[in-house]
Short mmCIF file of N, CA and C and ligand atoms in Angstrom, two decimals:
data_model
loop_
_atom_site.label_atom_id
_atom_site.label_comp_id
_atom_site.label_asym_id
_atom_site.label_seq_id
_atom_site.Cartn_x
_atom_site.Cartn_y
_atom_site.Cartn_z
N MET A 1 18.02 276.20 148.74
CA MET A 1 19.58 275.77 148.55
C MET A 1 19.69 275.50 146.61
N GLN A 2 20.88 276.50 146.64
CA GLN A 2 21.37 276.89 145.06
C GLN A 2 21.92 275.95 144.24
N ARG A 3 21.26 275.76 143.80
CA ARG A 3 21.06 274.14 142.34
C ARG A 3 22.54 274.28 141.65
N LEU A 4 23.49 273.05 142.00
CA LEU A 4 24.83 273.15 141.46
C LEU A 4 24.64 272.81 140.25
N LYS A 5 24.92 273.93 138.37
CA LYS A 5 25.13 273.15 137.67
C LYS A 5 26.07 273.41 136.98
N ILE A 6 26.52 272.79 135.72
CA ILE A 6 26.94 272.22 134.50
C ILE A 6 26.75 272.51 133.38
N VAL A 7 26.92 272.85 131.76
CA VAL A 7 26.62 273.73 131.22
C VAL A 7 27.03 272.36 130.17
N PHE A 8 26.87 271.38 129.08
CA PHE A 8 27.60 271.03 127.71
C PHE A 8 26.84 271.90 126.53
N SER A 9 27.61 272.15 125.97
CA SER A 9 27.30 273.24 124.48
C SER A 9 28.79 272.31 123.61
N GLY A 10 28.16 273.05 122.35
CA GLY A 10 29.41 272.95 121.31
C GLY A 10 28.52 272.44 119.96
N PRO A 11 28.07 272.15 119.37
CA PRO A 11 28.02 271.64 117.88
C PRO A 11 27.35 269.90 117.49
N MET A 12 26.71 270.38 116.77
CA MET A 12 25.68 268.77 116.15
C MET A 12 27.08 267.67 116.23
N GLY A 13 26.47 266.97 117.06
CA GLY A 13 27.69 265.59 117.15
C GLY A 13 28.37 265.81 118.07
N ALA A 14 28.90 266.72 119.26
CA ALA A 14 29.99 266.70 119.12
C ALA A 14 29.79 265.99 120.64
N GLY A 15 29.20 265.39 121.14
CA GLY A 15 29.04 264.20 121.93
C GLY A 15 28.49 264.82 123.45
N LYS A 16 27.53 265.95 123.57
CA LYS A 16 27.07 266.65 124.78
C LYS A 16 26.17 265.30 124.72
N THR A 17 24.58 264.96 124.16
CA THR A 17 24.42 264.26 125.57
C THR A 17 24.54 262.86 125.88
N GLN A 18 25.49 262.31 124.82
CA GLN A 18 26.63 261.13 125.32
C GLN A 18 27.49 261.34 126.44
N ALA A 19 27.79 263.17 126.61
CA ALA A 19 28.51 262.92 127.73
C ALA A 19 27.61 263.00 129.15
N ILE A 20 26.35 263.67 129.12
CA ILE A 20 25.49 263.45 130.10
C ILE A 20 25.48 261.98 130.25
N SER A 21 24.52 262.04 129.54
CA SER A 21 24.02 259.62 129.88
C SER A 21 25.77 258.86 130.04
N SER A 22 26.86 259.76 129.69
CA SER A 22 28.11 258.66 130.76
C SER A 22 28.04 258.53 132.16
N LEU A 23 27.92 260.03 132.32
CA LEU A 23 28.20 260.64 133.89
C LEU A 23 27.22 260.95 134.68
N SER A 24 25.68 260.67 133.99
CA SER A 24 24.68 260.56 135.16
C SER A 24 24.64 259.56 135.93
N ASP A 25 23.86 260.06 137.34
CA ASP A 25 23.53 258.95 138.18
C ASP A 25 22.03 258.55 138.17
N ILE A 26 21.61 259.47 137.27
CA ILE A 26 19.94 259.16 137.52
C ILE A 26 20.06 258.98 135.56
N PRO A 27 18.42 258.34 135.13
CA PRO A 27 17.97 258.49 134.48
C PRO A 27 18.05 259.73 133.88
N VAL A 28 19.00 260.19 132.09
CA VAL A 28 18.38 261.15 131.19
C VAL A 28 17.69 261.69 131.07
N VAL A 29 17.15 263.26 130.96
CA VAL A 29 15.67 262.91 130.42
C VAL A 29 15.93 264.06 129.60
N SER A 30 15.88 263.40 127.76
CA SER A 30 16.61 263.71 126.77
C SER A 30 15.34 264.52 125.97
N THR A 31 15.28 265.53 125.12
CA THR A 31 14.60 265.72 123.84
C THR A 31 15.37 265.99 122.98
N GLU A 32 15.66 264.75 122.37
CA GLU A 32 16.07 263.83 120.73
C GLU A 32 14.48 263.67 120.14
N VAL A 33 14.96 264.24 118.71
CA VAL A 33 13.97 264.50 117.72
C VAL A 33 14.94 263.59 116.74
N LYS A 34 13.72 262.88 115.65
CA LYS A 34 14.68 262.52 114.45
C LYS A 34 15.29 263.93 113.73
N ASN A 35 16.55 263.94 113.43
CA ASN A 35 17.50 264.95 112.45
C ASN A 35 17.31 265.14 111.10
N THR A 36 16.34 266.54 111.03
CA THR A 36 16.18 266.71 109.56
C THR A 36 17.60 267.75 109.04
N ASP A 37 18.70 268.11 109.74
CA ASP A 37 19.52 268.81 108.96
C ASP A 37 20.43 267.65 109.22
N LEU A 38 20.20 267.15 107.91
CA LEU A 38 21.56 266.33 107.10
C LEU A 38 22.47 266.70 106.62
N ASP A 39 22.57 268.38 106.55
CA ASP A 39 23.56 269.07 105.66
C ASP A 39 24.41 269.19 106.77
N THR A 40 24.29 269.62 107.72
CA THR A 40 24.85 269.89 109.47
C THR A 40 25.74 268.41 109.30
N ASN A 41 24.68 267.08 109.45
CA ASN A 41 25.18 266.13 110.39
C ASN A 41 24.76 265.16 109.90
N SER A 42 24.89 264.00 110.00
CA SER A 42 24.46 262.78 109.25
C SER A 42 23.84 262.05 110.24
N LYS A 43 23.67 262.56 111.66
CA LYS A 43 23.08 261.50 113.10
C LYS A 43 21.63 261.91 112.59
N LEU A 44 21.48 260.60 113.22
CA LEU A 44 20.33 260.22 113.62
C LEU A 44 19.40 261.05 113.81
N LEU A 45 19.40 261.08 115.37
CA LEU A 45 18.72 262.05 116.53
C LEU A 45 19.24 263.25 116.90
N THR A 46 18.43 264.38 117.25
CA THR A 46 19.70 265.47 118.12
C THR A 46 18.47 266.06 118.84
N THR A 47 19.93 266.85 119.44
CA THR A 47 18.70 266.84 120.71
C THR A 47 18.06 268.75 120.46
N VAL A 48 16.66 268.76 121.09
CA VAL A 48 15.89 269.73 120.29
C VAL A 48 15.71 270.84 121.55
N GLY A 49 15.47 270.72 122.60
CA GLY A 49 15.31 270.95 123.82
C GLY A 49 16.66 270.92 124.84
N MET A 50 16.76 270.42 125.95
CA MET A 50 18.17 270.18 126.31
C MET A 50 18.22 268.96 127.00
N ASP A 51 19.54 268.03 127.12
CA ASP A 51 19.59 266.90 127.98
C ASP A 51 19.60 266.98 129.54
N TYR A 52 19.15 266.78 130.36
CA TYR A 52 19.68 266.89 131.89
C TYR A 52 19.92 265.38 132.56
N GLY A 53 20.71 265.50 133.57
CA GLY A 53 21.06 264.09 134.07
C GLY A 53 22.01 265.10 135.73
N GLU A 54 22.23 264.40 136.47
CA GLU A 54 22.68 264.81 137.87
C GLU A 54 23.42 263.43 138.14
N LEU A 55 25.26 264.40 138.83
CA LEU A 55 26.12 263.70 139.16
C LEU A 55 26.40 264.33 140.43
N THR A 56 26.13 263.01 141.48
CA THR A 56 26.78 262.95 142.76
C THR A 56 27.83 262.88 143.11
N ILE A 57 28.38 264.30 143.81
CA ILE A 57 29.84 264.37 143.73
C ILE A 57 29.87 263.83 145.60
N GLU A 58 31.36 264.10 146.28
CA GLU A 58 31.82 263.27 147.12
C GLU A 58 31.20 264.24 148.14
N GLY A 59 30.71 263.72 149.37
CA GLY A 59 30.35 265.00 150.59
C GLY A 59 28.71 264.90 149.95
N GLY A 60 28.33 264.32 149.04
CA GLY A 60 27.05 264.21 148.87
C GLY A 60 25.89 265.27 148.25
N ALA A 61 26.72 266.49 147.44
CA ALA A 61 26.13 267.72 146.74
C ALA A 61 26.12 266.89 145.56
N SER A 62 24.84 267.63 144.99
CA SER A 62 24.63 266.72 143.30
C SER A 62 24.63 268.15 142.82
N ILE A 63 25.03 267.54 141.66
CA ILE A 63 25.33 268.50 140.15
C ILE A 63 24.39 268.32 138.72
N GLY A 64 23.97 269.50 138.60
CA GLY A 64 22.96 269.51 137.68
C GLY A 64 23.18 269.36 136.04
N LEU A 65 23.34 268.73 135.41
CA LEU A 65 24.67 268.63 134.27
C LEU A 65 23.62 268.53 133.27
N TYR A 66 23.72 269.96 131.98
CA TYR A 66 22.46 270.11 131.14
C TYR A 66 23.21 270.08 129.58
N GLY A 67 22.63 269.58 128.63
CA GLY A 67 23.27 270.13 127.80
C GLY A 67 22.49 270.66 126.51
N THR A 68 23.09 271.65 125.59
CA THR A 68 21.97 272.60 124.92
C THR A 68 21.92 271.88 123.80
N PRO A 69 21.39 272.30 122.79
CA PRO A 69 21.16 271.30 121.50
C PRO A 69 22.47 272.29 120.88
N GLY A 70 22.25 271.10 119.30
CA GLY A 70 23.56 271.75 119.12
C GLY A 70 22.96 272.44 117.64
N GLN A 71 21.95 272.43 116.99
CA GLN A 71 21.87 273.45 116.14
C GLN A 71 21.42 274.91 116.04
N GLU A 72 22.21 275.82 115.35
CA GLU A 72 22.21 277.04 115.73
C GLU A 72 21.32 277.81 115.93
N ARG A 73 20.41 277.40 115.63
CA ARG A 73 18.80 277.77 115.34
C ARG A 73 18.01 278.25 117.18
N PHE A 74 19.36 277.45 118.31
CA PHE A 74 18.26 277.39 119.47
C PHE A 74 19.82 278.36 120.31
N ASN A 75 20.28 279.29 119.82
CA ASN A 75 21.10 279.74 120.03
C ASN A 75 20.77 280.44 121.47
N PHE A 76 18.97 280.80 121.35
CA PHE A 76 18.75 281.50 122.26
C PHE A 76 18.61 280.99 123.68
N ILE A 77 19.07 279.80 124.01
CA ILE A 77 18.65 278.70 125.03
C ILE A 77 20.22 279.06 125.55
N TRP A 78 21.17 279.40 125.37
CA TRP A 78 22.41 279.27 125.77
C TRP A 78 22.26 279.86 127.52
N PRO A 79 22.21 281.15 127.04
CA PRO A 79 22.27 282.05 128.47
C PRO A 79 21.32 282.27 129.69
N ILE A 80 20.28 281.00 129.02
CA ILE A 80 19.65 280.92 129.58
C ILE A 80 19.78 279.89 130.83
N LEU A 81 20.43 278.73 130.13
CA LEU A 81 20.96 277.63 130.19
C LEU A 81 22.22 277.65 131.58
N SER A 82 23.02 278.44 130.91
CA SER A 82 24.15 278.50 131.62
C SER A 82 24.40 280.26 132.34
N GLN A 83 23.38 280.84 132.81
CA GLN A 83 22.99 281.60 133.62
C GLN A 83 23.46 280.68 135.28
N GLY A 84 24.39 281.43 135.90
CA GLY A 84 24.84 280.71 137.44
C GLY A 84 25.17 279.31 137.47
N ALA A 85 26.48 279.11 135.69
CA ALA A 85 26.80 277.63 135.96
C ALA A 85 28.07 277.57 137.18
N LEU A 86 28.19 276.60 137.38
CA LEU A 86 30.01 276.60 138.15
C LEU A 86 30.56 276.66 136.40
N GLY A 87 30.05 275.87 135.95
CA GLY A 87 31.60 276.00 134.27
C GLY A 87 31.11 275.94 133.37
N VAL A 88 31.00 275.76 131.97
CA VAL A 88 30.96 275.42 130.31
C VAL A 88 31.62 274.19 129.96
N VAL A 89 31.35 273.35 129.65
CA VAL A 89 31.99 272.85 128.57
C VAL A 89 31.55 272.60 127.19
N ILE A 90 32.63 273.42 126.81
CA ILE A 90 32.60 273.64 125.18
C ILE A 90 33.16 272.04 124.31
N LEU A 91 32.44 271.38 123.92
CA LEU A 91 32.69 269.96 123.44
C LEU A 91 33.03 270.38 121.71
N ILE A 92 33.86 270.07 120.94
CA ILE A 92 34.19 270.28 119.57
C ILE A 92 34.16 268.61 119.29
N ASP A 93 33.91 269.12 117.35
CA ASP A 93 33.52 267.24 117.40
C ASP A 93 35.09 267.34 115.82
N HIS A 94 35.81 266.93 116.45
CA HIS A 94 37.02 266.93 115.90
C HIS A 94 37.34 266.77 114.72
N SER A 95 36.60 265.70 114.09
CA SER A 95 36.31 265.40 113.14
C SER A 95 35.24 265.81 111.68
N ALA A 96 34.95 267.30 112.82
CA ALA A 96 34.03 268.14 111.74
C ALA A 96 34.82 268.70 110.31
N ALA A 97 34.04 269.81 109.60
CA ALA A 97 34.54 270.02 108.19
C ALA A 97 36.02 270.97 108.83
N ASP A 98 35.52 272.25 109.59
CA ASP A 98 36.51 272.84 110.75
C ASP A 98 36.53 273.01 112.04
N PRO A 99 36.79 272.54 112.68
CA PRO A 99 36.93 272.02 114.42
C PRO A 99 37.33 273.21 114.74
N VAL A 100 38.13 273.91 114.32
CA VAL A 100 38.92 275.01 114.56
C VAL A 100 37.55 275.90 114.88
N ALA A 101 37.12 275.95 112.98
CA ALA A 101 36.14 277.46 113.24
C ALA A 101 35.41 277.57 114.59
N ASP A 102 34.83 276.29 114.12
CA ASP A 102 33.80 275.37 115.83
C ASP A 102 34.17 276.42 116.30
N LEU A 103 35.07 275.82 117.21
CA LEU A 103 35.98 276.29 118.66
C LEU A 103 35.94 277.83 118.85
N LYS A 104 36.16 278.69 117.65
CA LYS A 104 36.28 279.84 117.65
C LYS A 104 34.79 280.47 117.99
N ASN A 105 33.99 279.66 117.05
CA ASN A 105 32.43 280.28 117.43
C ASN A 105 32.12 280.32 118.75
N TYR A 106 32.02 279.37 119.63
CA TYR A 106 31.61 278.74 120.76
C TYR A 106 31.98 279.70 121.72
N LEU A 107 33.51 279.57 121.85
CA LEU A 107 34.37 280.71 122.69
C LEU A 107 34.11 281.86 122.30
N GLN A 108 33.96 282.21 121.35
CA GLN A 108 33.41 284.15 121.21
C GLN A 108 31.85 284.28 121.79
N LYS A 109 30.72 283.33 121.15
CA LYS A 109 29.59 283.71 122.05
C LYS A 109 29.48 283.42 123.64
N PHE A 110 30.17 282.14 123.77
CA PHE A 110 29.79 281.96 125.06
C PHE A 110 30.53 283.28 125.85
N ASN A 111 31.75 284.04 125.48
CA ASN A 111 31.92 285.48 125.99
C ASN A 111 31.64 286.11 126.07
N ASP A 112 30.07 286.43 125.26
CA ASP A 112 29.43 287.38 125.35
C ASP A 112 28.60 286.77 126.41
N ILE A 113 28.27 285.66 126.57
CA ILE A 113 27.16 286.24 127.46
C ILE A 113 27.38 285.07 129.30
N TYR A 114 28.42 284.63 129.11
CA TYR A 114 29.06 283.31 129.80
C TYR A 114 30.53 283.91 130.95
N GLY A 115 30.53 284.94 131.94
CA GLY A 115 31.17 285.04 132.92
C GLY A 115 32.69 284.37 133.49
N GLY A 116 31.47 282.88 133.78
CA GLY A 116 32.36 281.52 134.39
C GLY A 116 33.50 281.00 133.80
N ARG A 117 33.91 280.25 134.19
CA ARG A 117 34.96 279.03 133.85
C ARG A 117 34.27 277.78 132.56
N ILE A 118 34.97 278.14 131.63
CA ILE A 118 35.10 277.10 130.14
C ILE A 118 36.02 276.17 130.17
N VAL A 119 35.67 274.69 130.21
CA VAL A 119 36.51 274.36 129.88
C VAL A 119 36.69 273.71 128.58
N VAL A 120 37.18 273.15 127.48
CA VAL A 120 37.19 272.90 126.02
C VAL A 120 37.77 271.17 126.09
N GLY A 121 36.15 270.49 125.54
CA GLY A 121 36.64 268.79 125.31
C GLY A 121 36.62 268.16 123.92
N VAL A 122 37.47 267.87 123.08
CA VAL A 122 37.85 267.95 121.71
C VAL A 122 37.39 266.28 121.56
N SER A 123 36.54 266.14 120.91
CA SER A 123 36.34 264.82 121.27
C SER A 123 36.06 264.04 119.72
N GLN A 124 35.96 262.64 119.21
CA GLN A 124 35.33 262.27 118.08
C GLN A 124 37.07 262.12 117.67
N VAL A 125 38.20 262.01 118.12
CA VAL A 125 39.12 262.03 117.82
C VAL A 125 39.75 260.70 117.06
N ASP A 126 38.92 259.81 117.54
CA ASP A 126 39.49 258.44 116.77
C ASP A 126 39.24 258.66 115.59
N LYS A 127 37.80 259.68 114.82
CA LYS A 127 37.62 259.28 113.49
C LYS A 127 38.92 260.05 112.82
N MET A 128 39.64 260.77 113.45
CA MET A 128 40.35 261.94 112.18
C MET A 128 41.96 262.08 113.25
N PRO A 129 42.28 260.99 113.52
CA PRO A 129 43.77 260.51 114.38
C PRO A 129 44.68 261.63 113.54
N GLU A 130 44.95 261.51 111.97
CA GLU A 130 45.95 262.43 111.30
C GLU A 130 45.73 264.04 111.61
N ARG A 131 44.05 264.15 112.69
CA ARG A 131 44.33 265.68 112.74
C ARG A 131 45.08 266.17 113.79
N PRO A 132 45.83 266.71 114.15
CA PRO A 132 46.61 267.13 114.93
C PRO A 132 46.42 268.06 116.16
N MET A 133 46.21 267.70 117.73
CA MET A 133 45.83 268.77 118.19
C MET A 133 46.67 270.10 118.78
N SER A 134 47.84 270.62 117.60
CA SER A 134 47.98 271.69 118.16
C SER A 134 47.36 272.21 117.17
N LEU A 135 46.64 272.14 117.04
CA LEU A 135 45.41 273.07 115.59
C LEU A 135 44.88 273.70 116.81
N TYR A 136 44.57 273.11 118.17
CA TYR A 136 43.51 274.10 118.64
C TYR A 136 44.49 274.98 120.15
N ARG A 137 45.58 274.09 120.12
CA ARG A 137 46.49 275.16 120.63
C ARG A 137 47.35 276.27 120.39
N ASP A 138 47.37 276.18 119.21
CA ASP A 138 47.49 276.66 118.28
C ASP A 138 46.89 278.33 117.96
N TYR A 139 45.44 277.73 118.57
CA TYR A 139 44.58 279.35 118.08
C TYR A 139 44.82 279.77 119.52
N LEU A 140 44.39 278.57 120.42
CA LEU A 140 44.43 279.32 121.79
C LEU A 140 45.20 280.15 122.10
N SER A 141 46.53 279.67 122.12
CA SER A 141 47.34 280.67 122.26
C SER A 141 47.57 282.33 120.90
N SER A 142 47.70 282.13 120.72
CA SER A 142 47.30 283.20 119.36
C SER A 142 46.12 283.84 119.87
N ILE A 143 44.85 283.27 121.14
CA ILE A 143 44.54 284.74 121.63
C ILE A 143 44.52 284.49 122.70
N ASN A 144 46.12 284.15 123.13
CA ASN A 144 46.11 284.42 124.43
C ASN A 144 45.71 283.92 126.04
N SER A 145 45.00 282.58 125.29
CA SER A 145 43.85 282.04 126.07
C SER A 145 44.07 281.10 126.92
N ASN A 146 44.13 280.62 127.65
CA ASN A 146 44.99 279.50 129.20
C ASN A 146 43.70 279.19 128.97
N ILE A 147 42.82 278.94 128.38
CA ILE A 147 41.37 278.00 128.87
C ILE A 147 42.04 276.23 128.76
N PRO A 148 41.70 275.35 129.41
CA PRO A 148 41.96 274.18 129.32
C PRO A 148 41.50 273.42 128.33
N LEU A 149 42.32 272.64 127.29
CA LEU A 149 41.55 271.89 126.41
C LEU A 149 42.39 270.58 126.71
N PHE A 150 41.05 269.34 126.46
CA PHE A 150 41.48 268.21 126.91
C PHE A 150 41.21 266.77 125.68
N PRO A 151 41.45 266.46 124.56
CA PRO A 151 41.16 265.04 123.71
C PRO A 151 40.45 264.71 124.49
N VAL A 152 38.90 263.92 124.58
CA VAL A 152 38.51 263.17 125.09
C VAL A 152 37.35 262.13 123.98
N ASP A 153 37.25 261.00 124.57
CA ASP A 153 36.00 260.50 124.15
C ASP A 153 34.67 260.61 125.32
N MET A 154 33.43 261.10 125.03
CA MET A 154 32.40 261.25 125.86
C MET A 154 31.75 259.32 125.77
N ARG A 155 32.19 258.63 125.06
CA ARG A 155 31.65 257.47 125.56
C ARG A 155 32.54 257.01 126.70
N LYS A 156 33.36 257.82 127.15
CA LYS A 156 34.19 256.72 128.62
C LYS A 156 33.55 257.71 129.67
N ARG A 157 33.43 257.35 130.40
CA ARG A 157 32.78 258.25 131.58
C ARG A 157 33.81 258.92 132.30
N GLU A 158 35.13 258.20 132.21
CA GLU A 158 36.38 259.21 133.16
C GLU A 158 36.70 260.63 132.23
N ASP A 159 36.72 260.45 130.65
CA ASP A 159 37.27 260.93 129.99
C ASP A 159 35.84 262.67 130.30
N VAL A 160 34.15 262.30 130.39
CA VAL A 160 33.73 263.25 130.95
C VAL A 160 34.03 263.80 132.71
N LEU A 161 34.36 262.96 133.19
CA LEU A 161 34.93 263.16 134.76
C LEU A 161 35.80 264.59 134.87
N LEU A 162 36.76 263.88 134.03
CA LEU A 162 38.35 265.09 133.44
C LEU A 162 37.55 266.09 133.26
N LEU A 163 36.71 266.60 132.46
CA LEU A 163 36.14 267.96 131.89
C LEU A 163 35.51 268.45 133.34
N VAL A 164 34.71 267.91 134.23
CA VAL A 164 33.98 268.21 135.12
C VAL A 164 34.88 268.58 136.65
N GLU A 165 35.28 267.29 136.32
CA GLU A 165 36.67 267.86 137.53
C GLU A 165 37.56 269.31 137.58
N SER A 166 37.43 269.56 136.25
CA SER A 166 38.71 270.37 135.21
C SER A 166 38.15 271.89 136.18
N ILE A 167 36.66 272.13 136.01
CA ILE A 167 36.01 273.06 136.70
C ILE A 167 35.90 273.15 137.76
N ILE A 168 35.51 271.85 138.55
CA ILE A 168 35.61 272.41 140.17
C ILE A 168 36.53 272.11 140.91
N THR A 169 37.93 272.27 140.69
CA THR A 169 39.08 271.92 140.76
C THR A 169 39.25 273.68 140.69
N SER A 170 39.13 274.29 139.18
CA SER A 170 39.44 275.69 139.21
C SER A 170 38.79 276.72 140.31
N LEU A 171 37.88 276.19 140.45
CA LEU A 171 36.90 276.87 141.45
C LEU A 171 37.47 276.81 142.96
N GLU A 172 37.63 275.39 143.75
CA GLU A 172 38.61 275.08 144.42
C GLU A 172 39.25 276.57 144.87
N GLN A 173 39.75 276.60 143.77
CA GLN A 173 41.50 277.31 143.87
C GLN A 173 41.42 278.83 143.70
N SER A 174 40.06 279.56 143.35
CA SER A 174 40.24 280.61 143.06
C SER A 174 39.06 281.50 144.46
N1 GTP B 1 33.47 257.31 117.70
C1 GTP B 1 34.03 258.56 119.04
N2 GTP B 1 32.24 258.11 119.26
C2 GTP B 1 32.14 259.61 119.66
C3 GTP B 1 32.61 259.99 121.01
N3 GTP B 1 32.21 260.90 121.83
C4 GTP B 1 30.45 260.05 121.39
N4 GTP B 1 30.49 259.48 120.26
C5 GTP B 1 29.77 259.31 119.34
O1 GTP B 1 29.14 260.31 118.32
C6 GTP B 1 27.45 260.20 118.67
C7 GTP B 1 26.78 261.33 118.82
O2 GTP B 1 27.07 262.38 119.66
P1 GTP B 1 25.68 262.80 120.25
O3 GTP B 1 25.70 262.83 122.21
O4 GTP B 1 24.38 262.74 120.21
O5 GTP B 1 25.97 264.39 120.10
P2 GTP B 1 25.25 265.66 120.42
O6 GTP B 1 26.41 266.84 120.82
O7 GTP B 1 24.42 265.95 121.35
O8 GTP B 1 24.50 266.03 119.17
P3 GTP B 1 23.60 267.63 118.82
O9 GTP B 1 22.14 266.87 119.64
O10 GTP B 1 22.41 266.68 117.62
O11 GTP B 1 23.10 268.56 118.70
C8 GTP B 1 26.90 259.67 119.89
O12 GTP B 1 26.54 258.35 118.92
C9 GTP B 1 28.03 259.51 120.94
O13 GTP B 1 28.14 257.97 121.29
C10 GTP B 1 34.16 260.35 120.30
O14 GTP B 1 35.15 260.41 121.14
N5 GTP B 1 34.46 259.02 119.56
MG1 MG B 2 22.31 265.94 121.56
#
């Protein structure tokens, strides 16, 4: 049987590991180690291999949830993980120094390696509520992109589900 999968990518601290933990029906397999790249992000732990969880959807099908590491030096794993994926969720940390540059970087790189469905989740919005969502929408319209973008909190299961449903719905329509 062909395994269904969805990949979560995005910069360090965006909430990829959290997203998979919030959504998975099984205990998540993570490869987190102590973060030594404190210049990029002050978080305590960071993913160096991948995260893996599973979500069982209506009808009993099971979707594998894969999280990439956020550190750029592990980029080589992106094409491997996203091969054959139903879709890729790009998570952006709204409170980062330049989140629009992060979005641009991730969209450009995935454009080169992945031809399937992409949705964007903007997380950590509560940490910088004064920064407007229009930054991202303006950027997406400037490149004529109709990629869906949602403000989300990865600690909330329903927010992660929204991203996943956005991928699945688009498949049903195509
Ligand atoms: N305040 C706030 N915290 C969030 C939000 N989304 C996720 N988090 C928290 O942010 C922290 C970092 O999330 P992780 O899931 O470790 O981030 P990651 O993307 O896996 O990071 P790397 O593995 O280092 O690339 C966790 O403690 C999450 O619970 C959000 O919307 N708001
Ligand atoms: Mg992680």
